[in-house]
Amino acid sequence: MKTILKKIDKNNIDMQVLEDAGEIIRRGGLVAFPTETVYGLGADALDEEAAKKTYAAKGRPSDNPLIVHITKYEDLEKIAVDIPRETAVLAERFWPGPLTMIFKKDAKVPYGTTGGLDTVAVRMPSDAIARELIRASGGFVSAPSANTSGRPSPTKAEHVMEDLAGKVDMVLDGGSVEIGLESTVLDMTVEPPMILRPGAITAGMLEEVVGMVSIDETILGAESETAPKAPGMKYRHYAPKAKLTIVEGNIREEVLAIRQLVYSAINGGKKVGIIATDETIQYYSNGIIKNVGSREDEKTIARNLFSVLREFDGEEVDEIYSESFAMRGIGNAIMNRLDKAAGHLRIPAADIVRRQRYRRIVFVSQTDTCRGPVAAELLRQKHLQQEYVIDSRGMVVLFPEPINPKVEAIMRSHGMTLEGYTSVPFSGAEIAGDILILTMDEVQKNKVLSEYGNALSVYTLNEFVGETEEVPDPYGGALNAYGLCHEKISGLIDKLTEKLNSYTEGGA
Ligand code: AMP
Ligand code: MG
């Protein structure tokens, strides 16, 4: 089947295109269209055969019911029975909008549409294109998300085309959707009404109108014994191709943990993605980093989430690490989708952060023009399993000085260089719980300890790796003395690398 793709301007809708699209649906065909939540795959909700086509195009399990979309409140009474009293006030407040309500179904609604259930889910969308299409199609349009079952829901026409080109009659391209997450599903057949799927209309907003609502406990959190009440919620959903892990903690811990996880995954030869936010993106450097939106305005995160998950499919990453979001307001819906996309894989950031004893290593020498910079550079060249910031500092640095020329000559003979490096004085900024200070000999160690009473992890380099002999100071000696010093440092850095890498064994 050739799929017709038509661009529609929301502010100036071409009614002829909409009439043609309506005609396709009235004849039993499929038309994908934008709504304010996500793109929907429209079909005649009262036509059993059309429902079958919908399931086939999406590859959706046929026990997963479709939502029927209407444009007039009176139309609800034509497809639902025993409509409870609070429905009118809820509709008054939230329709048209991203709220789906479930009622006992009228006999007119085929079981194909309701996935065999005696209930029917109904929503009145606000999107102008959606409304015109429903009207032109006869008033009752079933529309699940217009994606292949299991993939992230479509928030742009391009997403729909990726999944459904050749499988549907027409796609109406109305640009990017406004909300980006599917509607809130509220079961009106129970007292009090129960949220089966969180969305942009939150529990708090509903409670302002109807007093109490309950929440299906199974929709968030770990794998549960009981099946969720909305059949669709039981499937792994919204899932990118890569393994997605949610890292949970406070923001600082999340960033530190994700940095570590990404660093070691890349070390292991993996291609890795990060889901970051406006507020945290600057703290990442490795991996493919995508900004999902602003923590200050979580609506932006809702809008971008599915698109970002799809983008990672295009990048063919092996693993994705995501920060987590506060479980309030729309944050509940964001975390619900993210949790399902991750197949419930969530890890505490603090556990990861705790695994790394040191985050920064500072080599301290007398002038920072010889032994310290060499040690730092040799360590930087090593294959370290965790990420460290590696620096050198001098105890006696009155002004920045270049590297000693004999040191540079030796470095070059080993295929390395310290050209351009200038010495930096040691300061109180180098004292912190996660900084390892390694001095070249006892002189600097004692100086650090006497000048900074609060210094914790200060060792001579040889002491730290369990050797008795200090790094000799070649200052003023012949080139040969510098060569021997380099050799000594090189041996100690080999041992240091082993020791640092041993911290991760049995860990990650
Ligand atoms: P989608 O069409 O992809 O937005 O999915 C519709 C969601 O609404 C799925 O999670 C369905 O399981 C849920 N749903 C639709 N109709 C019913 C119903 N009658 N009872 C319970 N859940 C429903
Ligand atoms: Mg869906």
Short mmCIF file of C-alpha atoms and ligand atoms in Angstrom, two decimals, residues 58 60 64-67 102 117 119-121 143-145 182 185 196-197 229-233 237, ligand 1:
data_model
loop_
_atom_site.label_atom_id
_atom_site.label_comp_id
_atom_site.label_asym_id
_atom_site.label_seq_id
_atom_site.Cartn_x
_atom_site.Cartn_y
_atom_site.Cartn_z
CA LYS A 58 0.64 -1.64 14.61
CA ARG A 60 -0.52 -4.71 18.49
CA ASN A 64 -5.17 -4.20 24.02
CA PRO A 65 -8.24 -2.00 23.54
CA LEU A 66 -8.42 1.18 21.48
CA ILE A 67 -9.57 4.61 22.67
CA ILE A 102 -13.68 4.36 30.67
CA LEU A 117 -13.93 -5.92 27.00
CA THR A 119 -16.03 -1.33 28.63
CA VAL A 120 -15.06 1.42 26.22
CA ALA A 121 -12.42 4.15 26.58
CA ALA A 143 -7.07 5.88 17.64
CA PRO A 144 -4.23 4.12 19.43
CA SER A 145 -0.83 5.74 19.20
CA GLU A 182 -0.45 9.78 25.94
CA VAL A 185 -6.72 7.04 31.48
CA LEU A 196 -4.99 3.41 35.02
CA ARG A 197 -2.38 5.42 33.13
CA LYS A 229 -6.03 -2.81 34.83
CA ALA A 230 -5.38 -1.09 31.49
CA PRO A 231 -4.38 -4.06 29.32
CA GLY A 232 -1.93 -1.88 27.38
CA MET A 233 0.13 -1.13 30.48
CA HIS A 237 6.39 -0.22 25.80
P1 AMP B 1 -2.97 3.77 23.19
O1 AMP B 1 -4.10 3.57 22.23
O2 AMP B 1 -1.66 3.28 22.67
O3 AMP B 1 -2.93 5.16 23.71
O4 AMP B 1 -3.36 2.85 24.39
C1 AMP B 1 -4.66 2.95 24.97
C2 AMP B 1 -4.55 2.62 26.43
O5 AMP B 1 -5.84 2.70 27.03
C3 AMP B 1 -4.02 1.23 26.65
O6 AMP B 1 -3.18 1.20 27.79
C4 AMP B 1 -5.30 0.47 26.87
O7 AMP B 1 -5.06 -0.72 27.56
C5 AMP B 1 -6.14 1.46 27.65
N1 AMP B 1 -7.57 1.16 27.48
C6 AMP B 1 -8.32 1.38 26.38
N2 AMP B 1 -9.57 0.91 26.58
C7 AMP B 1 -9.62 0.40 27.81
C8 AMP B 1 -10.63 -0.23 28.59
N3 AMP B 1 -11.85 -0.41 28.11
N4 AMP B 1 -10.31 -0.63 29.84
C9 AMP B 1 -9.06 -0.44 30.33
N5 AMP B 1 -8.08 0.16 29.63
C10 AMP B 1 -8.34 0.57 28.39
#
